[in-house]
PDB file of C-alpha atoms in Angstrom:
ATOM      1  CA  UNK A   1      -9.479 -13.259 -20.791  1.00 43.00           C
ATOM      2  CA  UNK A   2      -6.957 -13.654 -23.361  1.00 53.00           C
ATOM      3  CA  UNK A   3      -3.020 -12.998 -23.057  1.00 63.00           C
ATOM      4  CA  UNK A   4      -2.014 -10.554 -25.887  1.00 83.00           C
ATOM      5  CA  UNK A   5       1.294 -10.949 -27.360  1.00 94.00           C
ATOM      6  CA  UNK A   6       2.504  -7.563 -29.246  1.00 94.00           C
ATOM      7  CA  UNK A   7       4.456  -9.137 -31.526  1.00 96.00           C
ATOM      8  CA  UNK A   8       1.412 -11.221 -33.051  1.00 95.00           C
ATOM      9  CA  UNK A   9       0.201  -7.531 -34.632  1.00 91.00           C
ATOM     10  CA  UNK A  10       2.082  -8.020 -37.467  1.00 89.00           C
ATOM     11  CA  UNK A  11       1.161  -4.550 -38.591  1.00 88.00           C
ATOM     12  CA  UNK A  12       2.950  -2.824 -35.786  1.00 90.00           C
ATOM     13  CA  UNK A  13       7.037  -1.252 -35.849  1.00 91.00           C
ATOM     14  CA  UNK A  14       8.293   0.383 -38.825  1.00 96.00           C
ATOM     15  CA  UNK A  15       8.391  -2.356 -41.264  1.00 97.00           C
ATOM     16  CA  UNK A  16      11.095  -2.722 -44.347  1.00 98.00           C
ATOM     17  CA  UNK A  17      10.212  -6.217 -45.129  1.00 98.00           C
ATOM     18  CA  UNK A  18       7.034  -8.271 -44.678  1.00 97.00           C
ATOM     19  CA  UNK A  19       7.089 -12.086 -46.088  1.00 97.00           C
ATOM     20  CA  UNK A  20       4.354 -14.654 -44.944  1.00 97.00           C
ATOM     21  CA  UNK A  21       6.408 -16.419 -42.486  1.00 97.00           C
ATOM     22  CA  UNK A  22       8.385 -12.946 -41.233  1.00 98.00           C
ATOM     23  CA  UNK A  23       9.271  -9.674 -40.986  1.00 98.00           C
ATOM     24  CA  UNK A  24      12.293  -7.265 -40.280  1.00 98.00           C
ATOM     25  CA  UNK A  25      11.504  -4.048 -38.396  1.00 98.00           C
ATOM     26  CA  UNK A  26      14.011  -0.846 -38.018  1.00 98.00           C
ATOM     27  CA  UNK A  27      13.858   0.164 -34.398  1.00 98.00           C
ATOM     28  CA  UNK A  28      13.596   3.448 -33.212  1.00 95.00           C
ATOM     29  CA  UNK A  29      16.325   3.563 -30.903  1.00 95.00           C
ATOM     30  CA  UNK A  30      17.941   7.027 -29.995  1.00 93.00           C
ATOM     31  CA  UNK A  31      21.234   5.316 -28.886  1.00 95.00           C
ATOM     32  CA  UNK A  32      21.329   2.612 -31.688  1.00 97.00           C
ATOM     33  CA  UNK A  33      20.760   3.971 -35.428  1.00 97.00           C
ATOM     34  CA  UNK A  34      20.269   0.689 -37.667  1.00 98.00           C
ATOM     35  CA  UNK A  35      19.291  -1.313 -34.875  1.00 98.00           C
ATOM     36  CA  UNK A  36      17.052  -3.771 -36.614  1.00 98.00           C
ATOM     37  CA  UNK A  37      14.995  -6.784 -35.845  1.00 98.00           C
ATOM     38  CA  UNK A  38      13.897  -9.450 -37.103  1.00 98.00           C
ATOM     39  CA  UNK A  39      10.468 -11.566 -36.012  1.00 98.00           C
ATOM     40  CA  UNK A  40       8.780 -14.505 -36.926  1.00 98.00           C
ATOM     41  CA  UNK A  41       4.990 -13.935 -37.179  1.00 97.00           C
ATOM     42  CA  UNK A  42       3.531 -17.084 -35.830  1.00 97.00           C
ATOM     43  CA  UNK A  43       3.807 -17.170 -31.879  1.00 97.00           C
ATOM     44  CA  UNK A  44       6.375 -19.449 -30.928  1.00 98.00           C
ATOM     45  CA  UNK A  45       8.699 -19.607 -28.258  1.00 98.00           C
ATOM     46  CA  UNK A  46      12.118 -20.602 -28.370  1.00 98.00           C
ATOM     47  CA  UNK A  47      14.121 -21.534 -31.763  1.00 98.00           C
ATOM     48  CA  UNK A  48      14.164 -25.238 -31.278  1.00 98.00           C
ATOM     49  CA  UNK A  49      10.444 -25.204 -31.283  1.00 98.00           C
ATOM     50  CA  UNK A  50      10.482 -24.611 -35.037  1.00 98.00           C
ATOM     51  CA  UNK A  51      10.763 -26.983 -37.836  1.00 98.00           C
ATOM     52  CA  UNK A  52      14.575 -27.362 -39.201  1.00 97.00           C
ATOM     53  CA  UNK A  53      13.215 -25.488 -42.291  1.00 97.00           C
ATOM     54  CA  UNK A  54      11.593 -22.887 -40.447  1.00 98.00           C
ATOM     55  CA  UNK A  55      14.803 -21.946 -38.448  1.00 98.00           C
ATOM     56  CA  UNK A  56      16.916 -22.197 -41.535  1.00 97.00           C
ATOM     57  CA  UNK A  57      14.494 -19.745 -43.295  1.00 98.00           C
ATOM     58  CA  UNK A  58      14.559 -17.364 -40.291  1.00 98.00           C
ATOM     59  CA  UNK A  59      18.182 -17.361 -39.882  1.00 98.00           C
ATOM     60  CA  UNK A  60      18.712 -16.659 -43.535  1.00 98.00           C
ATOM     61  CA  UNK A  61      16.640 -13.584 -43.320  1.00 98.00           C
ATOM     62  CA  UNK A  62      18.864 -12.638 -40.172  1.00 98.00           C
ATOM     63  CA  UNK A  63      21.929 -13.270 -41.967  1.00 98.00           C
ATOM     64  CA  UNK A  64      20.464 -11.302 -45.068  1.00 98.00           C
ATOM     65  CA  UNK A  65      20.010  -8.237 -42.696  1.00 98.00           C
ATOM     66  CA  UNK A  66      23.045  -8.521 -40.542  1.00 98.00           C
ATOM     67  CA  UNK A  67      24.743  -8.245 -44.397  1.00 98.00           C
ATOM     68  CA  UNK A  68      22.718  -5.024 -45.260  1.00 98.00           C
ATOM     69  CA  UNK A  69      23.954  -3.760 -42.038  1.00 98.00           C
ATOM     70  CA  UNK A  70      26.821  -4.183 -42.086  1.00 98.00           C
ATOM     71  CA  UNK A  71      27.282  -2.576 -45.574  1.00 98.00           C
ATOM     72  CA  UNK A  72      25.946   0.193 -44.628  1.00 98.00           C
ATOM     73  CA  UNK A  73      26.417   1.136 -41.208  1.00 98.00           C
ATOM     74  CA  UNK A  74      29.781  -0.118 -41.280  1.00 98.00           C
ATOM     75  CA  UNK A  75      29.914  -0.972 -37.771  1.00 98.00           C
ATOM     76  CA  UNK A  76      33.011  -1.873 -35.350  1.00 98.00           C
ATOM     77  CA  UNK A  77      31.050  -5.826 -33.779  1.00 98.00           C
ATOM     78  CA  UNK A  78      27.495  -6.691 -34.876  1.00 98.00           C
ATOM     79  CA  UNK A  79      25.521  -7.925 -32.057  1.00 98.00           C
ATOM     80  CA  UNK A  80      22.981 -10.662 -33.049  1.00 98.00           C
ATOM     81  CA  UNK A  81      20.654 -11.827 -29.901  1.00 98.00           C
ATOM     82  CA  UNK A  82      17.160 -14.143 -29.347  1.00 98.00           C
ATOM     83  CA  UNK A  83      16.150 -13.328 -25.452  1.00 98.00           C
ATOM     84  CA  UNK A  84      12.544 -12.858 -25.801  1.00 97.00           C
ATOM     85  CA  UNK A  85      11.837 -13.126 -21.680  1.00 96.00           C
ATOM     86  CA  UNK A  86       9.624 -10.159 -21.553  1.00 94.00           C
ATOM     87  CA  UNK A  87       7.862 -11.140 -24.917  1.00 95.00           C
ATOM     88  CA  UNK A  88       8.325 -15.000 -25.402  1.00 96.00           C
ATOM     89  CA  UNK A  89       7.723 -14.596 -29.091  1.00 97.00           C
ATOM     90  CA  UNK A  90      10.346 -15.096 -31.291  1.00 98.00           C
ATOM     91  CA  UNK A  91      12.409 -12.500 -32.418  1.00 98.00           C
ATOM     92  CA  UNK A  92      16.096 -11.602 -33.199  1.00 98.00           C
ATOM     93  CA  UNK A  93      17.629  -8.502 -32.283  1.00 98.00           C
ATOM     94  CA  UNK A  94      20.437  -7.096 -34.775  1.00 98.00           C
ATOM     95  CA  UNK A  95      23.041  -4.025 -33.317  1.00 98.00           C
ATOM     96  CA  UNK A  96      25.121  -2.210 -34.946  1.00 98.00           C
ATOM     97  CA  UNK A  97      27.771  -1.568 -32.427  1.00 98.00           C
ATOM     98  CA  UNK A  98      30.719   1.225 -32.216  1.00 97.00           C
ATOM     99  CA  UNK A  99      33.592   1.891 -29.980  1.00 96.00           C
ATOM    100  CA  UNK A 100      31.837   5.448 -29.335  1.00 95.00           C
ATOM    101  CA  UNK A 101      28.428   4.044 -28.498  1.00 96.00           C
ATOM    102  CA  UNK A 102      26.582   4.554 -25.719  1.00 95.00           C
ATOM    103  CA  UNK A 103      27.299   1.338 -23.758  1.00 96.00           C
ATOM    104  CA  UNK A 104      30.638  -0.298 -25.864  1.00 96.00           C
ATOM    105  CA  UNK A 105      32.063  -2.910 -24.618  1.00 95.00           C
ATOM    106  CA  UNK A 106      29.562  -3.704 -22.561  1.00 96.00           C
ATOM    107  CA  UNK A 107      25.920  -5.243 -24.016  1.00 97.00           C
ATOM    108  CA  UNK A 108      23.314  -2.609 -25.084  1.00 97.00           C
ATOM    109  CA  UNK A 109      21.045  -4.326 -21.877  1.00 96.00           C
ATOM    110  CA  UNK A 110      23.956  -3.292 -19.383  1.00 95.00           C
ATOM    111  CA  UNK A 111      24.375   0.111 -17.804  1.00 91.00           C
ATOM    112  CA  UNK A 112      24.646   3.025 -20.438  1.00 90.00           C
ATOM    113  CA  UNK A 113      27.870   4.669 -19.385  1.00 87.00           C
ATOM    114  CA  UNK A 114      26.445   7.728 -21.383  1.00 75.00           C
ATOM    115  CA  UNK A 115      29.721   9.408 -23.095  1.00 76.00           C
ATOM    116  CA  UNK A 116      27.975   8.284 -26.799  1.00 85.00           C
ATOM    117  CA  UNK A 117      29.945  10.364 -29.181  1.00 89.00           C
ATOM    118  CA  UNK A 118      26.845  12.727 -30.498  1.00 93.00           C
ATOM    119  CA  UNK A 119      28.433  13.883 -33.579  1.00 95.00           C
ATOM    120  CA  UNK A 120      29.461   9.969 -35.015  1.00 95.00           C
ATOM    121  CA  UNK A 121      25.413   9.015 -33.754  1.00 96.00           C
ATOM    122  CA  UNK A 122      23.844  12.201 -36.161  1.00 96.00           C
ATOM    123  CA  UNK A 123      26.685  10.792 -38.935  1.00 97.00           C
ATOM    124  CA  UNK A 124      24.900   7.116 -38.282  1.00 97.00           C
ATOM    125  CA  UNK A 125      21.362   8.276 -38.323  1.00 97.00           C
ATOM    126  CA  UNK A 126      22.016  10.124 -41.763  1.00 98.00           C
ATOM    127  CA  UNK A 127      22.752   6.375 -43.166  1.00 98.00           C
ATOM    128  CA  UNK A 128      19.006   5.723 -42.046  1.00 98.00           C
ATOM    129  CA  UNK A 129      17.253   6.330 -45.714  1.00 98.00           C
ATOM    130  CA  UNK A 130      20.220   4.255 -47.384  1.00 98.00           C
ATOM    131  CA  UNK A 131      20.161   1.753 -44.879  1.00 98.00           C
ATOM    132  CA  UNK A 132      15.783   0.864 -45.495  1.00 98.00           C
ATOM    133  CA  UNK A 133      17.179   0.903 -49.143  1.00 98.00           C
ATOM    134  CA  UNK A 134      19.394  -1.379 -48.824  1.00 98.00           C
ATOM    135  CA  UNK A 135      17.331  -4.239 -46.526  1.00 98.00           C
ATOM    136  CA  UNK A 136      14.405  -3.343 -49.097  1.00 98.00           C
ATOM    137  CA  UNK A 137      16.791  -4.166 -52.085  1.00 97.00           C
ATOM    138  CA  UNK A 138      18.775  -7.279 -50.354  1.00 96.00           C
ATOM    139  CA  UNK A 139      15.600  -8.938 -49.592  1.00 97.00           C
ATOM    140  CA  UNK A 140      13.556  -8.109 -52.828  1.00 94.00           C
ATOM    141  CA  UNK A 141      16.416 -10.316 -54.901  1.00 81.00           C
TER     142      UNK A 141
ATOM    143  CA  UNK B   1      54.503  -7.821 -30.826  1.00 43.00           C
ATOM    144  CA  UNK B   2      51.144 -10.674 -31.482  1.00 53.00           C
ATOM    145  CA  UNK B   3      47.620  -9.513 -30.557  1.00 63.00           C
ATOM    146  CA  UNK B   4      46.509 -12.766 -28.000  1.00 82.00           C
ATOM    147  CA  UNK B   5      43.139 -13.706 -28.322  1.00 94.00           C
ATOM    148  CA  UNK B   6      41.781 -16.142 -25.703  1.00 94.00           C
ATOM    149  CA  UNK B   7      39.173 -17.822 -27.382  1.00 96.00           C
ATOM    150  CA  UNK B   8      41.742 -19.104 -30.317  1.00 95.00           C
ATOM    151  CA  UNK B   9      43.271 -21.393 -27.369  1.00 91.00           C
ATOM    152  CA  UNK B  10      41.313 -24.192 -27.917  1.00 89.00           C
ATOM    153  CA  UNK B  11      42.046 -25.901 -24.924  1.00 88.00           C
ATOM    154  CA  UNK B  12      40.669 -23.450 -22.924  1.00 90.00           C
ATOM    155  CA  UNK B  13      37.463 -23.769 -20.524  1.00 91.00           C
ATOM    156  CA  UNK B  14      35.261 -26.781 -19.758  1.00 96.00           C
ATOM    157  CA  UNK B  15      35.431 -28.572 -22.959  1.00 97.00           C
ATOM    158  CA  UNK B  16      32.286 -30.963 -23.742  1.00 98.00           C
ATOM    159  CA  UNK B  17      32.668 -31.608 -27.708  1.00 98.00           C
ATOM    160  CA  UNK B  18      35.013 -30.376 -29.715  1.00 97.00           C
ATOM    161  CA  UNK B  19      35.228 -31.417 -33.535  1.00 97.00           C
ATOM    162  CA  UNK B  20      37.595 -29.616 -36.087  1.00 97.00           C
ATOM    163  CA  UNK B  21      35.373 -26.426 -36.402  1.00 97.00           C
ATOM    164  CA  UNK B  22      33.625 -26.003 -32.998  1.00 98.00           C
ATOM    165  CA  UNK B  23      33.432 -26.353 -29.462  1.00 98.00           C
ATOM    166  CA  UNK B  24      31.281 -26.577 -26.765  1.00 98.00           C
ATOM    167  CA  UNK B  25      31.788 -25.606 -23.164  1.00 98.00           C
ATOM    168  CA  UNK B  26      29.819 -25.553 -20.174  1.00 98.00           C
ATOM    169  CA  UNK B  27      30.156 -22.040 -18.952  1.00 98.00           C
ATOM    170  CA  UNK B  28      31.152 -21.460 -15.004  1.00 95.00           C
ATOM    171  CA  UNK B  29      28.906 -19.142 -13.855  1.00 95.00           C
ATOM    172  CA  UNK B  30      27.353 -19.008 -10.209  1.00 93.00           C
ATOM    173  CA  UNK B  31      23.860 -17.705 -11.414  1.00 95.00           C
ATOM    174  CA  UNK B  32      23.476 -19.781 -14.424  1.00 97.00           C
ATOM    175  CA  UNK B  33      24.255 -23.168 -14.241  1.00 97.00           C
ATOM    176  CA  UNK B  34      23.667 -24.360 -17.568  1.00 98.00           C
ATOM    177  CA  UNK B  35      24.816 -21.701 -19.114  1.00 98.00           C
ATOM    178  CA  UNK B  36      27.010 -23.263 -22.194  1.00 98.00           C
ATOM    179  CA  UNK B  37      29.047 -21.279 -25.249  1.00 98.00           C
ATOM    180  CA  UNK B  38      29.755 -22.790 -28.710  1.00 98.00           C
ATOM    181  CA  UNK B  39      32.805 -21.229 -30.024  1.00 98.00           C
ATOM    182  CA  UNK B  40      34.006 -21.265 -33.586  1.00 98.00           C
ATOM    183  CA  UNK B  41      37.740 -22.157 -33.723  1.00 97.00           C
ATOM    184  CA  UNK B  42      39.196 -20.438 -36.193  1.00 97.00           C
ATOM    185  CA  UNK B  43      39.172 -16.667 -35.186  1.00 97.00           C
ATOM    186  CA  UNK B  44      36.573 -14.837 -37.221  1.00 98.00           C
ATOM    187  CA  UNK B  45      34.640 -11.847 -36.203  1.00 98.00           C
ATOM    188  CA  UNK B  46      31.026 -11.856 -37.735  1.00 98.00           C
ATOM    189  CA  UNK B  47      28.678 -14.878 -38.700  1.00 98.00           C
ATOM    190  CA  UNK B  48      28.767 -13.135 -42.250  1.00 98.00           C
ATOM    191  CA  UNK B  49      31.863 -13.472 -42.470  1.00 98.00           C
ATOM    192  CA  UNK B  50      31.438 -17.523 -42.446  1.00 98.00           C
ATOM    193  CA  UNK B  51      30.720 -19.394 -45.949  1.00 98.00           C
ATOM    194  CA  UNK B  52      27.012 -20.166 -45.575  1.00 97.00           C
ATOM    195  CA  UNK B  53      28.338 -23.976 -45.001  1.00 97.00           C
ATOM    196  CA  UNK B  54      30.051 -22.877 -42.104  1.00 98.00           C
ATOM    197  CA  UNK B  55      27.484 -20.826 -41.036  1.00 98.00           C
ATOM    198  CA  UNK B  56      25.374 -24.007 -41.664  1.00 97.00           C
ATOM    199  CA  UNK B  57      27.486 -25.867 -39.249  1.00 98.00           C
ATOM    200  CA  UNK B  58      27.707 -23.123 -36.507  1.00 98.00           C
ATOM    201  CA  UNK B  59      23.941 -23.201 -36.059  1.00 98.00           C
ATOM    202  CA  UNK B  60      22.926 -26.934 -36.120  1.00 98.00           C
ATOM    203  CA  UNK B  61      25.742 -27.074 -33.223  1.00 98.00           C
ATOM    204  CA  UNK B  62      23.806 -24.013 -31.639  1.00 98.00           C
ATOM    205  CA  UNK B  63      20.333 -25.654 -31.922  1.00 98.00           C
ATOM    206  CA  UNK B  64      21.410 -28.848 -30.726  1.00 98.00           C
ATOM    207  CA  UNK B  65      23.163 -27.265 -27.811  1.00 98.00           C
ATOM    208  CA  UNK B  66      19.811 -25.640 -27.392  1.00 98.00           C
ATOM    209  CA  UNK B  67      17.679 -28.547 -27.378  1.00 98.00           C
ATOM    210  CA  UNK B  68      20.035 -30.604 -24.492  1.00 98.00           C
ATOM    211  CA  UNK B  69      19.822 -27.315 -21.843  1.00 98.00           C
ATOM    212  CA  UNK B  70      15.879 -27.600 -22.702  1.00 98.00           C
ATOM    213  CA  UNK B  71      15.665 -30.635 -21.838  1.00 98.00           C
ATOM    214  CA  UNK B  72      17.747 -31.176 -18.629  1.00 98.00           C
ATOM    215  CA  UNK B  73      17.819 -28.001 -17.140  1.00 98.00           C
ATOM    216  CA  UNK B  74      14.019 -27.151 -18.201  1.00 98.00           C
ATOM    217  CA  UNK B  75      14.233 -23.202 -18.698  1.00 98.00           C
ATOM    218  CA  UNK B  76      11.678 -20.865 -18.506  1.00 98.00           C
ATOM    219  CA  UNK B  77      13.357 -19.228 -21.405  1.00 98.00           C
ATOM    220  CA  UNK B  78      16.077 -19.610 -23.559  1.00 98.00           C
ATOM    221  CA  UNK B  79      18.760 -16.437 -24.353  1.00 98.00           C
ATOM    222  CA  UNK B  80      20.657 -16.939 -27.330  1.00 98.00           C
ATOM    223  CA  UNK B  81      23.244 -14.025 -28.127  1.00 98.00           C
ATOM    224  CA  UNK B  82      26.591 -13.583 -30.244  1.00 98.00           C
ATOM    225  CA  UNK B  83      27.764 -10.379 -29.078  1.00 98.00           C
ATOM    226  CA  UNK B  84      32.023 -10.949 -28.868  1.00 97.00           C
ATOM    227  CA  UNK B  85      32.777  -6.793 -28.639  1.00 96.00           C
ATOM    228  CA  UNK B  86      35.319  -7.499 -26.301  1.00 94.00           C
ATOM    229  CA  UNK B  87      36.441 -11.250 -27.853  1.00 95.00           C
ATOM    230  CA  UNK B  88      35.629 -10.381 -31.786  1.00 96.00           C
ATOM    231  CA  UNK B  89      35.440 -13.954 -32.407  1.00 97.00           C
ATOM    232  CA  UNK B  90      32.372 -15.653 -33.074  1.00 98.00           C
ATOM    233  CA  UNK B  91      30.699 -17.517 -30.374  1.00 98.00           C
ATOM    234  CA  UNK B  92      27.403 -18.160 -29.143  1.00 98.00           C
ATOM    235  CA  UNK B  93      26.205 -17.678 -25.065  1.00 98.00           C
ATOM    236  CA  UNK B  94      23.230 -20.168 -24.694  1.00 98.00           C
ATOM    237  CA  UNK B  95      21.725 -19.358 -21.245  1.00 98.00           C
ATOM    238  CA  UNK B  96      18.763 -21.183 -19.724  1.00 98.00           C
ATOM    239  CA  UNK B  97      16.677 -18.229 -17.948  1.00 98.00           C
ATOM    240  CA  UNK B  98      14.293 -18.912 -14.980  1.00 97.00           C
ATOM    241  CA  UNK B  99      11.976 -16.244 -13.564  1.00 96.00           C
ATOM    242  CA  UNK B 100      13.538 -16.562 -10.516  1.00 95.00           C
ATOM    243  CA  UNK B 101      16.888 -15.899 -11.443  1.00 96.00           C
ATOM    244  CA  UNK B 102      19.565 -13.262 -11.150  1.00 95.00           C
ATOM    245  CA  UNK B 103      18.063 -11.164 -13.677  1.00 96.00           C
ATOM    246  CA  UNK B 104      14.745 -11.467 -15.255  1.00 96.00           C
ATOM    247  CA  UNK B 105      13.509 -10.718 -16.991  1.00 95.00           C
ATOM    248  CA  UNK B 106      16.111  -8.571 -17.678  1.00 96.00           C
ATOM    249  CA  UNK B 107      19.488  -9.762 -19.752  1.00 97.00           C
ATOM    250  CA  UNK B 108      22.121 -11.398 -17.972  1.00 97.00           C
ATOM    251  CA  UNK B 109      23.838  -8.476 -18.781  1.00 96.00           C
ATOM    252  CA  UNK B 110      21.840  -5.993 -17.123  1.00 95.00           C
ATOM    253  CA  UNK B 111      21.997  -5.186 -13.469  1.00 91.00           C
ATOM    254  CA  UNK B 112      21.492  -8.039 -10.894  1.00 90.00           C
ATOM    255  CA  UNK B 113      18.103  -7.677  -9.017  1.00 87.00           C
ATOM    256  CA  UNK B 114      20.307  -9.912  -6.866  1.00 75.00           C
ATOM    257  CA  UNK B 115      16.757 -12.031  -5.197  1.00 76.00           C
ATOM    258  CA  UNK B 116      17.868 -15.268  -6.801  1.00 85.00           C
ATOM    259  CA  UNK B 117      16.194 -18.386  -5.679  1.00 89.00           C
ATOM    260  CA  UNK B 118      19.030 -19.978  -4.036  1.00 93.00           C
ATOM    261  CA  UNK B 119      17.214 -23.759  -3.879  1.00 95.00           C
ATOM    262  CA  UNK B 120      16.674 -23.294  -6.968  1.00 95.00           C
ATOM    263  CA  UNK B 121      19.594 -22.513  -7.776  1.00 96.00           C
ATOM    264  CA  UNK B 122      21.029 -25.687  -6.133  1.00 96.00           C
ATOM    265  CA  UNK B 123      18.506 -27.831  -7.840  1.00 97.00           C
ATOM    266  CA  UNK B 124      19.662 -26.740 -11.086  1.00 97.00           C
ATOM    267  CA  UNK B 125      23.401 -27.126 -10.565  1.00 97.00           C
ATOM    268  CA  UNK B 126      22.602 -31.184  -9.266  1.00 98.00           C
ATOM    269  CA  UNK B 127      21.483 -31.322 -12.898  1.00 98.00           C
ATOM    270  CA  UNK B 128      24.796 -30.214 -14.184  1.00 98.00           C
ATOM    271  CA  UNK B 129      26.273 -34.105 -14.717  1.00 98.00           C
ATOM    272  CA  UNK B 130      23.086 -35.126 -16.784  1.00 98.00           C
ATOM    273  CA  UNK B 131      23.305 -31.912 -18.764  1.00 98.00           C
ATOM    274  CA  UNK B 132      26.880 -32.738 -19.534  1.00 98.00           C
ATOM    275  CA  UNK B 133      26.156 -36.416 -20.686  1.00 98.00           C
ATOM    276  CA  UNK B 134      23.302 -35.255 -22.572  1.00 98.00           C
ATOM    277  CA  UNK B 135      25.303 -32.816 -24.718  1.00 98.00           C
ATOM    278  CA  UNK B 136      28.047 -35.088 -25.364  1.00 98.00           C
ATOM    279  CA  UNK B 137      25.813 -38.072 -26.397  1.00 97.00           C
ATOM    280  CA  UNK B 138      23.696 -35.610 -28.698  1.00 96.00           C
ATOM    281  CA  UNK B 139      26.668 -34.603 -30.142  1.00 97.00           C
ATOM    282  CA  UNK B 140      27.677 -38.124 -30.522  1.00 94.00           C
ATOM    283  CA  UNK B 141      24.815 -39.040 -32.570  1.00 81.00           C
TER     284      UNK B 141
END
């Protein structure tokens, strides 16, 4: 029998940017326009299980996107997070996170307290085509 | 009137190393011993807002924070997350997950399944001392 990991498809999510060490996914997330992610394609577990180089090439690509982001979604916090214990293959999550959102303050993993301000989420999801632009551009130069 | 925010009180909380940029403190939390922060000093919001020497600093103090929990407190998993929506300045939570614990596989932030291993539990705070050593002396070195 053998264990598959999702994340090893390296074919699978909606993907803006596809290198030979990584790639950076948009997520379809009804709650969280421009929540992106970024994942390293080899299976490996936990950060400090990578070479110094390899983590300093991951994190640049998660700094690259947190920048796109940020430019265009324009967000109130970024939230930047490595979990991985359902899937224990690395991968960052990047969040875009408003004052109107579905769960602000609080983590996107707590309780949704469900008063997300529809209008400002359809405004958000319009950025979508800009935003691909944008990580496609920032990670081209 | 001055807008307070607690994490520019560098004094504050269980202090293991502190050098002119960063700090590291072991977090008191009854369901994750181990749990530990690294918080910037000076009060900035985003990682991108940090020169990319700064930024440079920020995560070899994350990853060698990571590497002492690993290797006293032996996680299952390790949850690495820079959230700050209600604190907008930048630190890191490192937590050391178990599959016994409060939560998983769920985020700490999630809802408690509340069926913690309470021996466990008690085995990993005895390991508290020798995770405090450890992160001092690696950050000594």
């Amino acid at each position: 029998m053998s264990i598959v990991c999702e994340l090893c498809d390296v074919r699978a999510g909606d993907i803006l940017v596809s290198t030979e060490q990584l790639r950076v996914i948009l997520v379809d997330d009804a709650n969280y326009p421009g929540f992106c992610r970024v994942i390293w394609n080899a299976h490996v577990k936990e950060m400090t299980d990578l070479s110094e180089a390899d983590r300093a090439v991951f994190m640049q690509a998660v700094w690259k996107l947190e920048a796109a982001i940020r430019a265009v979604m324009q967000p109130h916090k970024m939230n930047v997070a490595s979990l991985g214990n359902m899937v224990p293959h690395l991968h960052w999550h990047l969040i875009p996170r408003y004052t109107d959102d579905a769960h602000f303050p609080n983590p996107i993993w707590a309780a949704a307290h469900g008063n997300a301000d529809q209008a400002a989420l359809d405004a958000r999801r319009n950025l979508l085509p800009q935003l691909r632009q944008t990580i496609i551009s920032n990670f081209a130069s």
